[in-house]
Every structure is written in C-alpha cells, then in structure tokens.
mmCIF file of C-alpha atoms in Angstrom:
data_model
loop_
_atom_site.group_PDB
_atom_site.id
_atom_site.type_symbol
_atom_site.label_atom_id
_atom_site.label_comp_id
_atom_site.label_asym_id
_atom_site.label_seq_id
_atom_site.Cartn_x
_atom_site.Cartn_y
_atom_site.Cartn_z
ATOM 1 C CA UNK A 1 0.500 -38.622 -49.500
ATOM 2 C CA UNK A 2 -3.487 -38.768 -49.633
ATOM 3 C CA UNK A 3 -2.731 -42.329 -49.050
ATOM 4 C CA UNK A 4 -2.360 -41.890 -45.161
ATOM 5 C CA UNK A 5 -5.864 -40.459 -45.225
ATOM 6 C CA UNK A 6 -7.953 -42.977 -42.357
ATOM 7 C CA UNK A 7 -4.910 -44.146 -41.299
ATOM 8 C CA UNK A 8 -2.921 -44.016 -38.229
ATOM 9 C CA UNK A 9 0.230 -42.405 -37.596
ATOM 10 C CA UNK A 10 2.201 -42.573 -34.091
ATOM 11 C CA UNK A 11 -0.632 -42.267 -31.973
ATOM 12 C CA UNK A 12 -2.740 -39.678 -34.422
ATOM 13 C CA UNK A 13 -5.423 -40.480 -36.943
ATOM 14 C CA UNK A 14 -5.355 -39.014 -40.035
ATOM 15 C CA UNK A 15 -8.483 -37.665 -41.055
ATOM 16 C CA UNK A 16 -7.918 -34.955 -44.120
ATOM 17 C CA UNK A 17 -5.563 -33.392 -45.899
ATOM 18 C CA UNK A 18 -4.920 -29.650 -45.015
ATOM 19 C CA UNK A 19 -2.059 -28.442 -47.614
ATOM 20 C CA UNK A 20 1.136 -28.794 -48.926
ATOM 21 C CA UNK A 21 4.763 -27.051 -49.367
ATOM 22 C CA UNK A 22 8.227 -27.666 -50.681
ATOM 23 C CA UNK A 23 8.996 -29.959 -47.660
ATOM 24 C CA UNK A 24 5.787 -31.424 -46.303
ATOM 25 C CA UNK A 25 2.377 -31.740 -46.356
ATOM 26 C CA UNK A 26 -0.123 -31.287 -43.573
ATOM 27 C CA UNK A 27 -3.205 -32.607 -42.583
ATOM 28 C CA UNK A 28 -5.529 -32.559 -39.604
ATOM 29 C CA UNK A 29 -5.662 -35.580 -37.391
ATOM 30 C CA UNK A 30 -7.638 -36.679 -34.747
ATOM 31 C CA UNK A 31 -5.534 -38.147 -30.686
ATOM 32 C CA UNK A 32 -7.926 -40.421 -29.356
ATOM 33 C CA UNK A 33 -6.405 -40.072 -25.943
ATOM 34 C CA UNK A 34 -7.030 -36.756 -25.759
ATOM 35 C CA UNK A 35 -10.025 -36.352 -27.978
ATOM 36 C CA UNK A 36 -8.384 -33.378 -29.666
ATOM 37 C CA UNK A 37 -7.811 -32.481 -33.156
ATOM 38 C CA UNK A 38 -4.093 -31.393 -34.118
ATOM 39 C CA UNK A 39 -2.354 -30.389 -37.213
ATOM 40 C CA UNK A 40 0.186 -33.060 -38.529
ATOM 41 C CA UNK A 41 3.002 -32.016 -40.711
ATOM 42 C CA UNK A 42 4.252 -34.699 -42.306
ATOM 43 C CA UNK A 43 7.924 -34.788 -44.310
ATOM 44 C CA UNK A 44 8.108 -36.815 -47.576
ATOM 45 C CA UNK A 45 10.030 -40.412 -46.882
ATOM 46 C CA UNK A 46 12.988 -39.355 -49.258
ATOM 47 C CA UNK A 47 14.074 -36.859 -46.266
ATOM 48 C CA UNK A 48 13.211 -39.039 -43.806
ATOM 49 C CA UNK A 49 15.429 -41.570 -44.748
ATOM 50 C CA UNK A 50 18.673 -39.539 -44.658
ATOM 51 C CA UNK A 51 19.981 -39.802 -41.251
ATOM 52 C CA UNK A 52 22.046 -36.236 -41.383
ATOM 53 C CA UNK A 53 18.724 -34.996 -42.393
ATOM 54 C CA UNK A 54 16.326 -36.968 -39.509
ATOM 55 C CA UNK A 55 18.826 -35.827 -36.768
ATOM 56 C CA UNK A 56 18.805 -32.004 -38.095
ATOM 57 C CA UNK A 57 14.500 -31.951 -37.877
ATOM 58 C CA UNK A 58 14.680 -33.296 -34.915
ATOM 59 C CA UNK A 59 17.385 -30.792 -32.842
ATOM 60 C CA UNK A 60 15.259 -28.371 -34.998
ATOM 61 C CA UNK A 61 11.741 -29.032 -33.491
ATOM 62 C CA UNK A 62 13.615 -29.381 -30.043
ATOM 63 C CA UNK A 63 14.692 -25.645 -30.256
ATOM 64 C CA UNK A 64 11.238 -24.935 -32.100
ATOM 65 C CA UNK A 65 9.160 -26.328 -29.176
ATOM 66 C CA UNK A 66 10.992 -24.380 -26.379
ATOM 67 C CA UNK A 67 9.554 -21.481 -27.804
ATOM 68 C CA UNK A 68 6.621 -20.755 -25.502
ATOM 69 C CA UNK A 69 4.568 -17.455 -26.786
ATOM 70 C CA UNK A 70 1.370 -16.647 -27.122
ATOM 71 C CA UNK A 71 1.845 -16.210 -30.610
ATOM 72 C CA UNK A 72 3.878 -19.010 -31.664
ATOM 73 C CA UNK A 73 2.013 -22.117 -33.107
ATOM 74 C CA UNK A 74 2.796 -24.899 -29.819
ATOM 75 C CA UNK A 75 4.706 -28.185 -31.205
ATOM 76 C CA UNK A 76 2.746 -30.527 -29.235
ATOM 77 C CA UNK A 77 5.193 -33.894 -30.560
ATOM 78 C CA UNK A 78 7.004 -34.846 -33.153
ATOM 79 C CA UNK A 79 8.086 -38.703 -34.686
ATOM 80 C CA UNK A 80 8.724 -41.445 -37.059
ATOM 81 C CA UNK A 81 6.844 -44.115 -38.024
ATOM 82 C CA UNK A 82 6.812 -46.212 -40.722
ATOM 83 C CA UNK A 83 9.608 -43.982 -42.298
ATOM 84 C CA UNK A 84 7.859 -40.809 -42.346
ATOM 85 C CA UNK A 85 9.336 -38.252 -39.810
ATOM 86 C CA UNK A 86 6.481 -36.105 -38.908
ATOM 87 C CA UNK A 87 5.871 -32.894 -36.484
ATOM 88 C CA UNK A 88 2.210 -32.367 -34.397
ATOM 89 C CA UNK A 89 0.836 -28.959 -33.558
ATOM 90 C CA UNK A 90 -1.699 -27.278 -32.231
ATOM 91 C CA UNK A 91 -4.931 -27.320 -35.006
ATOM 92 C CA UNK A 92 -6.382 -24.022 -35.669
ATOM 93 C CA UNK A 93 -9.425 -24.274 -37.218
ATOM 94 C CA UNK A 94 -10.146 -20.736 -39.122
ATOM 95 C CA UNK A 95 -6.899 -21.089 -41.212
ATOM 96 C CA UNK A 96 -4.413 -18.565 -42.208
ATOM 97 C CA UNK A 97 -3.880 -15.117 -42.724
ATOM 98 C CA UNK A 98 -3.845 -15.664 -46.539
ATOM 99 C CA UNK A 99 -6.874 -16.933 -46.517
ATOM 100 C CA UNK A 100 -8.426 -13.747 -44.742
ATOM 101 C CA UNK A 101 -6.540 -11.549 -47.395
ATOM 102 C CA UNK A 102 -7.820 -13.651 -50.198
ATOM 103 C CA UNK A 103 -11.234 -12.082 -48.846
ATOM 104 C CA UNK A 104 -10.640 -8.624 -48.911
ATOM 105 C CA UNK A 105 -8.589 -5.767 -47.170
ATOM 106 C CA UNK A 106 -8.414 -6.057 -43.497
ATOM 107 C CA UNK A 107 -9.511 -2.956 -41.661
ATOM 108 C CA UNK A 108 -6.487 -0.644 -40.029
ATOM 109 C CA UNK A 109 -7.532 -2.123 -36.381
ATOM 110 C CA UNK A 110 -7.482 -5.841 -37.461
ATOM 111 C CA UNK A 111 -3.960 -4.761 -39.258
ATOM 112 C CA UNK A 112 -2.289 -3.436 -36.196
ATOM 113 C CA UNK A 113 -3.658 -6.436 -34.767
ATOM 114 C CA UNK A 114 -1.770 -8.692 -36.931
ATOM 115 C CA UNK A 115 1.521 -7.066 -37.065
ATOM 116 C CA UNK A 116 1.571 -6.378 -33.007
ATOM 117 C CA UNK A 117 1.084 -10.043 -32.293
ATOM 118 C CA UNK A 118 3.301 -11.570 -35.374
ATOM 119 C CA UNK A 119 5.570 -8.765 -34.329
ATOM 120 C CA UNK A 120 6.056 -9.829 -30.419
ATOM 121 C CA UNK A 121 6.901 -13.365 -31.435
ATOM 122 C CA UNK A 122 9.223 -12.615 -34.051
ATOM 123 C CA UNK A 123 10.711 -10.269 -31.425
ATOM 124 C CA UNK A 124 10.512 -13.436 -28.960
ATOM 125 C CA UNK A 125 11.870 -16.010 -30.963
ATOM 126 C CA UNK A 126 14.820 -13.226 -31.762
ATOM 127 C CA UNK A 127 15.853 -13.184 -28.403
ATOM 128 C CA UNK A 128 15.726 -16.923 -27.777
ATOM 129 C CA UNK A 129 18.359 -17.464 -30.720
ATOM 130 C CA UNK A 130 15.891 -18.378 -33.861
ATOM 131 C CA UNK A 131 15.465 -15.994 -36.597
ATOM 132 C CA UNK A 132 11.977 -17.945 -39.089
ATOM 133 C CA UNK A 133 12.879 -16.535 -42.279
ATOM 134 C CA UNK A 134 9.809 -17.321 -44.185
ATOM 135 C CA UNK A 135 7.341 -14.957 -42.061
ATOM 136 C CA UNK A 136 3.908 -14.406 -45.053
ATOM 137 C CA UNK A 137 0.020 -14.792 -44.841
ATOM 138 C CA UNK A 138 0.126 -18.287 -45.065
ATOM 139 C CA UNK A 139 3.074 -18.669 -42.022
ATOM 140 C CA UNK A 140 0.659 -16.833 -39.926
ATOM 141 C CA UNK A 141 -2.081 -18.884 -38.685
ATOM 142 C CA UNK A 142 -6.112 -16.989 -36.899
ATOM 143 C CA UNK A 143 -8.304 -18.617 -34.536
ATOM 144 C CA UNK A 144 -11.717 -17.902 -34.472
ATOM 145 C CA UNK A 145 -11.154 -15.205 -31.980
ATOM 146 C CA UNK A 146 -8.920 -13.123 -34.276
ATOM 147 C CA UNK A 147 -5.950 -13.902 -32.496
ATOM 148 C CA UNK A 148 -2.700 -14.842 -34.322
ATOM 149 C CA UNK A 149 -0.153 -17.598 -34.463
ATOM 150 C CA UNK A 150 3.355 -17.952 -36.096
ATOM 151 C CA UNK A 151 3.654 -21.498 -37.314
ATOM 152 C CA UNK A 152 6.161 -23.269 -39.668
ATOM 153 C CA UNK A 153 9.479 -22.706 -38.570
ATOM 154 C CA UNK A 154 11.290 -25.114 -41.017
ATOM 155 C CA UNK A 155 13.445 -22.535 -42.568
ATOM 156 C CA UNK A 156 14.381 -21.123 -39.567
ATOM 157 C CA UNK A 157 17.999 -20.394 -38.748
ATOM 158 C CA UNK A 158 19.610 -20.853 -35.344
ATOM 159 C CA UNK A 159 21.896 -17.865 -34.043
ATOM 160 C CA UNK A 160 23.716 -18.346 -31.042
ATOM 161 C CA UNK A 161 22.489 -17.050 -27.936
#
C-alpha cells in the first residue's frame, strides 16, 4: 500500500509508511485542519469490501474508542474512502516498546513502569467489557516522556458487561 504515500485519505494526508501486520498497515499522516500528525491504520481493500466484515470494524472501533485511559492509545476517527476502511489515532512519535527492548534491558524502575501503566489499562479495558488479546512490545506504544500506551485492539474480544 506504499501507493497511498502523498496522497489523501478522508481528510488525512499520507505522508510515510510506519509498519505493517496480518490485517493492516500503518502510516503517519498529516490533518491539515488541525495541523497535527496522527497514526493511520489502514485495512487491505479485500476486507473492506465484505460488508459482514466493514460493519464488525466498525461496532469494533465504536467500543474501542469509548475506552478513555491514560494508557490506552485514543481512536481519534475512523472511515472509508475509496474502499479502504481505515482507523486514526493518536501518533506517538518515539515508537514502541519493542523497539526500546531491541536496545537493551530496561532498568527494574523503567520495568515497573511499564507493567504498572500497561497493567491499569488492561485492568480498565477488563472492566469496561474488552479483553485485547494480543498485549507484546510492539502493542505497547512510549512517548518521549516514558509514558506508555496500549494500542491495537483488533483482536480484541468483547465480553458482556
């Protein structure tokens, strides 16, 4: 999908390609409205086209973006254009927790760190009725301040509440 590279989708720019998964690939994107920069998960057109499928991401992203923690990655929008469903979130620049471990061994501070604030939202998105079921480094997203985010909530499971 390095084709939507410089181009526009809904009302975000795509500017560069940030990774890819089994379902999706995401890139960063620029909202001219808001002159903010915002991560853009986009699904590949063979999902979007299945209606079953388009109605499931989207009650999915509507339970996804009621979750309001400080350590869940926000869902800013979501949308479909030009047959490609895709899903907007907040854009955090210093990357994932994978990409810290890839550097070396975290101290025991910045561990307890990790695992009290990845720990609180799984606990908070427990008692709202969503279990993620793909929590790992690269799920777990740290701003420059050290702070974490759970992001990518695409496997999750709904329980009822």
């Amino acid at each position: 999908m390095s084709e939507l590279i410089g181009k526009e989708l809904g009302l975000y720019r795509i500017v560069e390609f940030l990774g890819a998964g089994g379902m999706s690939t995401v890139y960063r994107a620029y909202h001219p409205a808001l002159e903010r920069y915002v991560a853009v998960k986009v699904l590949p057109e063979q999902i979007s086209a299945e209606e079953e499928l388009r109605q499931r991401f989207q009650q999915e992203v509507r339970v996804i973006a009621k979750l309001e923690h400080a350590h869940i990655l926000p869902v800013h929008d979501y949308g479909l254009d030009r047959g490609r469903l895709y899903l907007v979130m907040r854009y955090i620049e210093s990357g994932a927790l994978k990409d810290r471990l890839d550097q070396g061994r975290l101290e025991m501070g910045q561990i307890s760190h990790v695992i009290h604030q990845v720990g609180s939202a799984l606990s908070y998105a427990h008692r709202e009725g969503v279990i993620h079921r793909d929590v790992n480094p690269r799920n777990v997203l740290i701003d420059a301040q050290g702070d974490c985010y759970l992001s990518d909530f695409g496997l999750a499971r709904f329980i009822a509440a």
